[in-house]
Short mmCIF file of C-alpha atoms in Angstrom, two decimals:
data_model
loop_
_atom_site.label_atom_id
_atom_site.label_comp_id
_atom_site.label_asym_id
_atom_site.label_seq_id
_atom_site.Cartn_x
_atom_site.Cartn_y
_atom_site.Cartn_z
CA MET A 96 57.97 65.51 49.78
CA LYS A 97 55.34 63.00 49.96
CA LYS A 98 55.42 59.70 51.90
CA ILE A 99 54.28 56.38 50.59
CA PHE A 100 51.05 56.02 52.46
CA THR A 101 50.59 52.30 51.75
CA LEU A 102 53.52 50.01 52.62
CA ILE A 103 53.03 46.51 52.61
CA THR A 104 56.09 44.40 53.43
CA PHE A 105 56.29 40.53 53.28
CA LEU A 106 59.54 38.85 54.30
CA PHE A 107 60.18 35.45 53.15
CA ILE A 108 63.07 33.50 51.53
CA CYS A 109 63.17 33.38 47.84
CA THR A 110 64.31 29.74 47.46
CA ILE A 111 67.10 29.24 45.08
CA ALA A 112 68.69 26.01 46.06
CA LEU A 113 68.22 23.68 48.94
CA ALA A 114 71.84 23.34 49.69
CA GLN A 115 72.22 27.05 50.43
CA VAL A 116 70.51 29.72 52.62
CA PRO A 117 69.21 32.37 50.13
CA GLN A 118 70.09 35.96 51.13
CA LYS A 119 66.99 37.60 49.68
CA MET A 120 63.85 39.04 51.15
CA SER A 121 60.67 39.87 49.26
CA TYR A 122 59.39 43.56 49.49
CA GLN A 123 56.20 45.04 48.17
CA ALA A 124 54.86 48.73 48.27
CA VAL A 125 52.04 50.68 46.67
CA ILE A 126 53.30 53.78 45.06
CA ARG A 127 51.23 57.02 44.77
CA ASP A 128 52.17 60.50 43.29
CA ALA A 129 52.06 63.77 45.37
CA SER A 130 48.32 64.07 44.43
CA GLY A 131 47.64 60.61 45.87
CA ASN A 132 47.06 58.93 42.60
CA LEU A 133 48.45 55.37 41.90
CA VAL A 134 51.50 55.25 39.91
CA VAL A 135 50.56 52.28 37.45
CA SER A 136 52.70 50.45 34.91
CA THR A 137 55.53 52.70 35.39
CA SER A 138 59.39 52.04 35.82
CA ILE A 139 60.54 53.82 38.99
CA GLY A 140 63.77 54.06 40.80
CA MET A 141 64.06 52.86 44.34
CA GLU A 142 66.83 52.74 46.93
CA ILE A 143 66.49 50.29 49.74
CA SER A 144 68.42 50.60 53.01
CA ILE A 145 68.68 48.24 55.99
CA LEU A 146 69.13 50.40 59.21
CA GLN A 147 70.42 49.28 62.57
CA GLY A 148 69.20 50.28 65.88
CA SER A 149 66.60 52.85 65.04
CA ALA A 150 64.61 54.38 62.13
CA SER A 151 67.52 56.92 61.79
CA GLY A 152 70.25 54.58 62.48
CA THR A 153 73.35 53.49 60.46
CA ALA A 154 72.79 51.79 57.10
CA VAL A 155 74.48 48.40 57.24
CA TYR A 156 73.25 47.50 53.66
CA VAL A 157 72.08 49.81 50.74
CA GLU A 158 71.00 48.81 47.27
CA THR A 159 69.07 50.29 44.32
CA GLN A 160 66.62 48.77 41.85
CA THR A 161 64.45 50.10 38.95
CA PRO A 162 61.22 47.93 39.26
CA THR A 163 58.03 48.46 37.29
CA THR A 164 54.56 48.90 39.10
CA ASN A 165 51.53 46.99 38.14
CA ALA A 166 48.14 48.15 37.19
CA ASN A 167 47.29 48.49 40.88
CA GLY A 168 50.47 50.60 41.63
CA LEU A 169 52.03 47.68 43.42
CA VAL A 170 55.70 47.22 43.10
CA SER A 171 57.30 43.92 44.04
CA ILE A 172 61.06 43.48 44.49
CA GLU A 173 63.68 41.06 46.02
CA ILE A 174 65.94 42.87 48.47
CA GLY A 175 69.26 41.25 47.75
CA SER A 176 69.02 41.15 44.08
CA GLY A 177 69.63 44.82 43.24
CA SER A 178 72.69 46.83 42.70
CA VAL A 179 74.65 47.01 45.95
CA VAL A 180 75.68 50.46 46.93
CA SER A 181 77.20 49.44 50.35
CA GLY A 182 77.38 46.48 52.83
CA ASN A 183 76.71 42.85 52.52
CA LEU A 184 73.27 41.34 53.21
CA SER A 185 74.69 37.96 53.89
CA THR A 186 76.89 39.27 56.76
CA ILE A 187 74.21 41.08 58.69
CA ASN A 188 73.93 39.75 62.31
CA TRP A 189 70.13 39.79 62.83
CA SER A 190 70.51 38.87 66.38
CA THR A 191 72.12 42.13 67.54
CA GLY A 192 69.39 44.69 68.12
CA ASP A 193 66.45 46.08 66.04
CA TYR A 194 66.60 46.57 62.21
CA TYR A 195 64.57 48.72 59.82
CA ILE A 196 63.90 48.96 56.15
CA LYS A 197 64.02 52.32 54.51
CA SER A 198 62.70 52.73 51.07
CA GLU A 199 63.20 55.82 48.76
CA THR A 200 61.38 56.33 45.47
CA ASP A 201 61.87 58.27 42.32
CA ILE A 202 58.59 57.77 40.29
CA THR A 203 60.41 59.12 37.14
CA GLY A 204 62.79 56.18 37.32
CA GLY A 205 65.94 58.14 38.35
CA THR A 206 67.76 58.58 41.51
CA SER A 207 66.27 61.84 42.73
CA TYR A 208 64.33 60.11 45.49
CA THR A 209 61.24 62.32 46.61
CA ILE A 210 59.13 59.64 48.26
CA SER A 211 60.51 57.67 51.35
CA GLY A 212 59.26 55.71 54.17
CA THR A 213 60.71 53.60 56.99
CA SER A 214 59.22 50.54 58.94
CA GLN A 215 60.72 48.34 61.51
CA LEU A 216 61.52 44.60 60.74
CA LEU A 217 59.58 43.09 63.58
CA SER A 218 60.62 39.57 62.64
CA VAL A 219 63.58 38.21 60.56
CA PRO A 220 63.12 35.32 58.17
CA TYR A 221 64.19 32.12 60.05
CA ALA A 222 66.34 30.89 57.27
CA MET A 223 68.25 34.18 56.98
CA TYR A 224 68.63 34.24 60.74
CA ALA A 225 69.95 30.70 60.74
CA GLY A 226 72.43 31.57 57.95
CA SER A 227 73.71 34.73 59.88
CA ALA A 228 76.45 34.65 62.49
CA ALA A 229 73.83 34.07 65.23
CA GLY A 230 72.20 30.99 63.80
CA GLY A 231 74.79 29.56 61.54
CA LEU A 232 78.22 30.08 59.69
CA ASN A 233 79.27 32.49 57.17
CA ASP A 234 81.21 31.44 54.17
CA GLY A 235 84.76 30.77 55.16
CA SER A 236 87.73 32.81 54.03
CA ALA A 237 89.85 29.97 52.41
CA ALA A 238 89.58 26.23 51.77
CA GLY A 239 90.42 24.10 54.72
CA VAL A 240 90.13 27.07 57.40
CA THR A 241 87.79 25.85 60.34
CA PRO A 242 85.72 28.68 61.96
CA PHE A 243 85.40 29.17 65.75
CA TRP A 244 82.99 31.15 67.79
CA ASN A 245 84.61 34.07 69.83
CA GLY A 246 81.63 34.69 71.92
CA THR A 247 80.17 37.27 69.66
CA THR A 248 80.43 36.00 66.08
CA TRP A 249 82.03 33.15 63.95
CA VAL A 250 85.66 33.71 63.09
CA THR A 251 86.32 32.31 59.64
CA ASN A 252 89.89 33.45 58.92
CA ASN A 253 91.85 31.76 61.65
CA THR A 254 94.26 29.07 60.57
CA ASN A 255 94.96 27.29 64.01
CA PHE A 256 92.88 24.46 63.01
CA TYR A 257 93.10 23.40 59.31
CA ASN A 258 91.02 20.53 57.72
CA ASN A 259 91.49 19.85 53.99
CA GLY A 260 89.31 16.77 54.17
CA THR A 261 92.20 14.42 54.25
CA SER A 262 94.62 15.80 56.62
CA ILE A 263 94.38 18.04 59.75
CA GLY A 264 96.95 20.62 60.66
CA LEU A 265 97.24 22.43 64.02
CA HIS A 266 98.96 25.69 63.31
CA THR A 267 99.83 24.76 59.88
CA THR A 268 97.92 24.93 56.52
CA SER A 269 99.95 22.32 54.75
CA PRO A 270 99.82 19.19 56.80
CA THR A 271 101.64 16.14 55.32
CA ALA A 272 100.26 13.47 57.78
CA GLN A 273 96.85 12.74 58.75
CA LEU A 274 97.44 14.78 61.83
CA GLN A 275 100.30 17.33 62.06
CA LEU A 276 101.24 19.75 64.87
CA ALA A 277 103.39 22.48 63.78
CA ASP A 278 106.44 23.35 65.88
CA ILE A 279 105.43 26.58 67.59
CA TYR A 280 107.17 26.06 70.88
CA THR A 281 108.63 28.98 72.66
CA ALA A 282 110.44 29.30 76.04
CA GLY A 283 108.07 28.32 78.77
CA GLY A 284 105.49 27.18 76.31
CA LYS A 285 103.88 23.86 75.32
CA ASN A 286 103.05 22.35 71.96
CA LEU A 287 100.80 19.64 73.44
CA GLN A 288 99.56 18.63 76.87
CA ILE A 289 97.37 15.60 77.63
CA GLY A 290 95.86 15.46 81.10
CA ASP A 291 97.48 16.82 84.26
CA ASP A 292 98.27 15.55 87.72
CA THR A 293 94.66 15.97 88.91
CA TYR A 294 92.89 14.43 85.99
CA LEU A 295 95.61 12.14 84.38
CA SER A 296 95.21 11.09 80.75
CA ASP A 297 97.26 8.48 78.91
CA VAL A 298 97.93 8.26 75.31
CA ASP A 299 97.89 4.65 73.83
CA VAL A 300 98.61 3.65 70.29
CA PRO A 301 97.88 -0.05 70.29
CA ASN A 302 100.96 -2.34 69.75
CA VAL A 303 102.96 0.78 68.83
CA LEU A 304 103.33 3.38 71.48
CA GLY A 305 102.12 4.21 75.01
CA VAL A 306 102.86 7.31 77.00
CA TYR A 307 101.60 7.60 80.61
CA GLY A 308 102.48 8.96 83.83
CA VAL A 309 102.16 8.33 87.61
CA GLN A 310 99.48 10.66 89.07
CA ASN A 311 100.79 13.58 91.40
CA SER A 312 104.44 12.42 90.58
CA ASP A 313 107.31 13.93 88.65
CA ARG A 314 108.00 10.89 86.60
CA ALA A 315 106.56 9.62 83.23
CA ALA A 316 107.07 6.70 81.10
CA LEU A 317 107.09 5.69 77.35
CA LYS A 318 106.42 2.19 76.32
CA LEU A 319 107.48 1.16 72.96
CA GLY A 320 105.31 -1.64 71.48
CA SER A 321 103.10 -3.97 73.07
CA THR A 322 106.07 -6.17 74.31
CA GLY A 323 108.62 -3.45 74.32
CA PRO A 324 110.61 -1.84 77.20
CA GLU A 325 109.32 0.95 79.45
CA VAL A 326 111.44 3.97 79.37
CA TRP A 327 111.09 6.19 82.50
CA GLY A 328 112.12 9.63 83.31
CA LEU A 329 112.65 10.93 86.84
CA ASN A 330 114.91 13.66 88.33
CA ASN A 331 116.71 14.21 85.01
CA ASN A 332 117.48 10.49 84.81
CA ILE A 333 116.44 7.89 82.27
CA GLY A 334 115.60 4.40 83.32
CA ILE A 335 115.10 1.54 80.93
CA GLY A 336 112.98 -1.31 82.57
CA ASN A 337 113.60 0.74 85.79
CA ASN A 338 110.88 3.20 87.08
CA ASN A 339 113.31 4.66 89.63
CA PRO A 340 116.50 5.55 87.84
CA THR A 341 119.20 6.88 89.95
CA ALA A 342 121.78 7.67 87.22
CA LYS A 343 121.61 9.53 83.82
CA LEU A 344 121.15 6.14 82.19
CA ASP A 345 119.90 3.33 84.48
CA VAL A 346 119.34 -0.01 82.61
CA ALA A 347 117.69 -3.01 84.18
CA GLY A 348 119.08 -5.86 81.98
CA THR A 349 121.70 -6.44 79.45
CA ILE A 350 123.17 -3.99 77.07
CA LYS A 351 124.39 -4.57 73.56
CA ILE A 352 126.67 -2.20 71.68
CA THR A 353 127.78 -3.09 68.07
CA ASP A 354 129.89 -0.62 66.00
CA GLY A 355 131.95 -3.06 63.94
CA THR A 356 135.05 -3.01 66.42
CA GLN A 357 133.30 -5.42 68.96
CA GLY A 358 134.89 -8.81 69.59
CA ASP A 359 135.23 -11.53 72.17
CA GLY A 360 137.01 -10.39 75.30
CA LYS A 361 137.09 -6.68 74.23
CA VAL A 362 136.25 -3.91 76.68
CA LEU A 363 134.61 -0.49 75.95
CA THR A 364 137.16 2.22 76.25
CA SER A 365 136.71 5.97 76.27
CA ASP A 366 138.77 8.61 74.58
CA ALA A 367 139.42 12.08 76.01
CA ASN A 368 136.13 13.41 74.54
CA GLY A 369 134.03 10.61 76.05
CA LEU A 370 133.61 8.59 72.75
CA ALA A 371 133.90 4.82 73.41
CA THR A 372 135.19 2.05 71.31
CA TRP A 373 135.91 -1.65 71.84
CA THR A 374 139.53 -2.39 72.63
CA THR A 375 141.63 -5.29 73.58
CA PRO A 376 142.39 -5.21 77.31
CA VAL A 377 146.07 -5.33 78.68
CA ASN A 378 145.12 -8.68 80.41
CA ALA A 379 142.37 -10.40 78.44
CA GLY A 380 140.64 -12.45 81.07
CA ALA A 381 143.92 -13.76 82.63
CA PRO A 382 147.26 -12.48 84.30
CA TYR A 383 149.18 -13.79 81.35
CA TYR A 384 149.06 -14.32 77.64
CA SER A 385 149.00 -17.88 76.54
CA PHE A 386 150.07 -19.15 72.92
CA ALA A 387 149.81 -22.82 72.14
CA THR A 388 151.56 -24.81 69.40
CA THR A 389 153.50 -21.68 68.22
CA ALA A 390 155.55 -22.85 65.36
CA PHE A 391 158.02 -21.56 62.80
CA GLY A 392 156.64 -18.45 60.90
CA GLN A 393 153.87 -17.58 63.51
CA GLN A 394 153.32 -14.40 65.49
CA MET A 395 152.48 -13.56 68.95
CA GLY A 396 151.29 -10.13 70.25
CA PHE A 397 150.21 -8.46 73.43
CA PRO A 398 150.20 -4.96 75.10
CA VAL A 399 153.60 -3.96 76.75
CA GLY A 400 153.28 -0.16 77.03
CA ASN A 401 155.45 2.42 75.44
CA THR A 402 158.43 2.73 77.63
CA SER A 403 159.69 -0.58 79.05
CA ALA A 404 158.44 -3.86 80.19
CA MET A 405 159.56 -6.88 82.22
CA LEU A 406 158.53 -10.20 80.65
CA MET A 407 158.37 -13.49 82.36
CA VAL A 408 158.14 -16.42 80.01
CA SER A 409 157.52 -20.17 80.38
CA LEU A 410 158.35 -22.14 77.29
CA LYS A 411 157.70 -25.84 76.33
CA GLU A 412 159.53 -26.90 73.20
CA ASN A 413 159.58 -30.46 71.46
CA CYS A 414 163.26 -30.59 70.95
CA ILE A 415 164.18 -30.74 74.49
CA GLY A 416 161.95 -33.71 75.14
CA ALA A 417 158.86 -31.65 76.03
CA LYS A 418 160.82 -30.05 78.83
CA GLY A 419 160.11 -26.56 80.02
CA ALA A 420 162.28 -23.44 80.30
CA VAL A 421 161.62 -20.22 82.06
CA ALA A 422 163.31 -16.78 81.74
CA THR A 423 162.87 -13.24 82.93
CA ILE A 424 163.41 -10.66 80.12
CA TYR A 425 163.72 -6.87 79.84
CA LEU A 426 162.19 -5.25 76.85
CA ASP A 427 163.04 -1.64 75.90
CA CYS A 428 159.91 -0.57 74.11
CA THR A 429 161.65 2.60 72.53
CA THR A 430 164.34 0.61 70.80
CA ASN A 431 162.88 -2.98 70.61
CA ASP A 432 166.18 -4.30 72.29
CA VAL A 433 165.67 -7.32 74.47
CA PHE A 434 167.71 -8.57 77.40
CA VAL A 435 167.53 -11.89 79.27
CA LEU A 436 167.88 -11.18 83.08
CA ASN A 437 167.87 -14.94 84.08
CA SER A 438 166.83 -18.17 82.61
CA SER A 439 166.63 -21.92 83.48
CA THR A 440 169.70 -24.07 82.86
CA ASN A 441 168.04 -26.90 80.68
CA ALA A 442 167.83 -24.54 77.75
CA SER A 443 169.75 -21.23 77.43
CA LEU A 444 168.32 -17.99 76.10
CA THR A 445 170.62 -15.34 74.51
CA THR A 446 169.82 -12.03 73.06
CA SER A 447 171.23 -9.61 70.43
CA GLY A 448 169.38 -6.39 69.73
CA ASN A 449 165.77 -7.21 69.24
CA VAL A 450 166.30 -10.97 68.76
CA MET A 451 166.06 -13.66 71.47
CA GLN A 452 167.38 -17.12 70.63
CA LEU A 453 166.50 -20.34 72.30
CA ASN A 454 169.51 -22.70 72.35
CA ASN A 455 168.02 -26.20 72.89
CA GLY A 456 170.63 -28.45 71.36
CA CYS A 457 168.73 -28.74 68.22
CA VAL A 458 168.13 -26.01 65.47
CA PRO A 459 167.83 -22.80 67.60
CA MET A 460 164.61 -21.10 67.73
CA THR A 461 164.52 -17.35 67.38
CA PHE A 462 162.02 -14.65 68.69
CA THR A 463 162.21 -11.31 66.98
CA PHE A 464 160.61 -8.37 69.12
CA THR A 465 158.88 -5.34 67.51
CA VAL A 466 156.96 -2.73 69.55
CA SER A 467 154.48 -0.38 67.98
CA ALA A 468 151.84 1.73 69.60
CA GLY A 469 152.43 0.00 72.86
CA VAL A 470 151.86 -3.41 71.51
CA VAL A 471 154.73 -6.06 70.93
CA THR A 472 154.87 -8.44 68.02
CA ILE A 473 156.96 -11.43 68.30
CA ASN A 474 157.85 -13.28 65.06
CA VAL A 475 158.83 -17.01 65.58
CA GLY A 476 161.66 -18.30 63.44
CA GLY A 477 164.42 -20.98 63.28
CA ASP A 478 163.63 -24.79 63.51
CA PRO A 479 160.70 -25.33 61.07
CA GLY A 480 159.68 -28.44 63.31
CA GLY A 481 160.00 -26.61 66.47
CA ILE A 482 156.62 -26.45 68.19
CA ILE A 483 156.47 -24.22 71.24
CA THR A 484 153.79 -23.70 73.90
CA SER A 485 154.41 -20.35 75.76
CA LYS A 486 152.85 -18.30 78.43
CA TRP A 487 154.01 -14.62 79.00
CA LEU A 488 153.45 -12.54 82.14
CA VAL A 489 153.74 -8.75 81.37
CA LEU A 490 154.53 -5.82 83.61
CA GLY A 491 154.73 -2.76 81.14
CA VAL A 492 154.75 0.95 81.33
#
């Protein structure tokens, strides 16, 4: 075996496009045969290897070429443009240790290499170093994937941070907003943390949203809009307009609840499951129920309970000279039967079943009682011209 006794190596970038770092090196060698004669104007076979660490180190890149020598026995090739046997020239990290070029030659143009030589690369072309993992970035693995430096090399296949040029996704490669954070929360974990009790940071979206806390405190607030309320959280309580809530919901100010059943004088009443609706109270704002100008064909109604009720009524009717009449009445809420316990003498009250009759010397007035779901409905009949003002006091169960 004979060695190439003249080896001239020039390393420079073969410029292809300004926008890319070309991954090629120029290599030249003078080829002689076993007798020392120049091999001129001959197609030869060459295998070029990049070795790492030493002259006998691991080959990180191998390629073959079949160049032709010139009249002076000089062969010129571009390493990186041959047929790749193994490795990738563009992924070599030129900053990690020494590298060597090994050339093997078959002067007959085949692959029976009988001439070889190895020389150390004492310097690496700047542009190739800048394009390697030490000085720049390798090509990414997919569109939108953002690389990061792990302390040794650039990682280009991680999808934690995704940027498609329009939207940014954190832990998602399909963001549907300008910034989208995927839900990766696990028990004891956090999706997002901004600041801490030592170096407090606030988030402020002008005129829309503000989130801030009190340093070294267990409370935080959410402000909705530039003139909106502050919602505070403290000790598992929520305060609206109150930064020190002492109940699960502590509101400083008025509350408005509308569900279609609200009305004047109604109260919010809970059912057995804690669901609330607006209902008419038993005593709506007064200890009695008052009905003015109650005339023939009109109805009166108020709660009396589902069992029995004692009613005290005061009447004023035009047929008896605008005089009043009072009575105490017993109402059986299960049968609708009504009984007069006592009444005034200027106008008598009689009952039959669920009908009470006012006998006033004119056309009698009738009051028909019907109880349903704890509410009595009283239909007024009799004298079409009888106008009655009445007030009712109720003790019902």
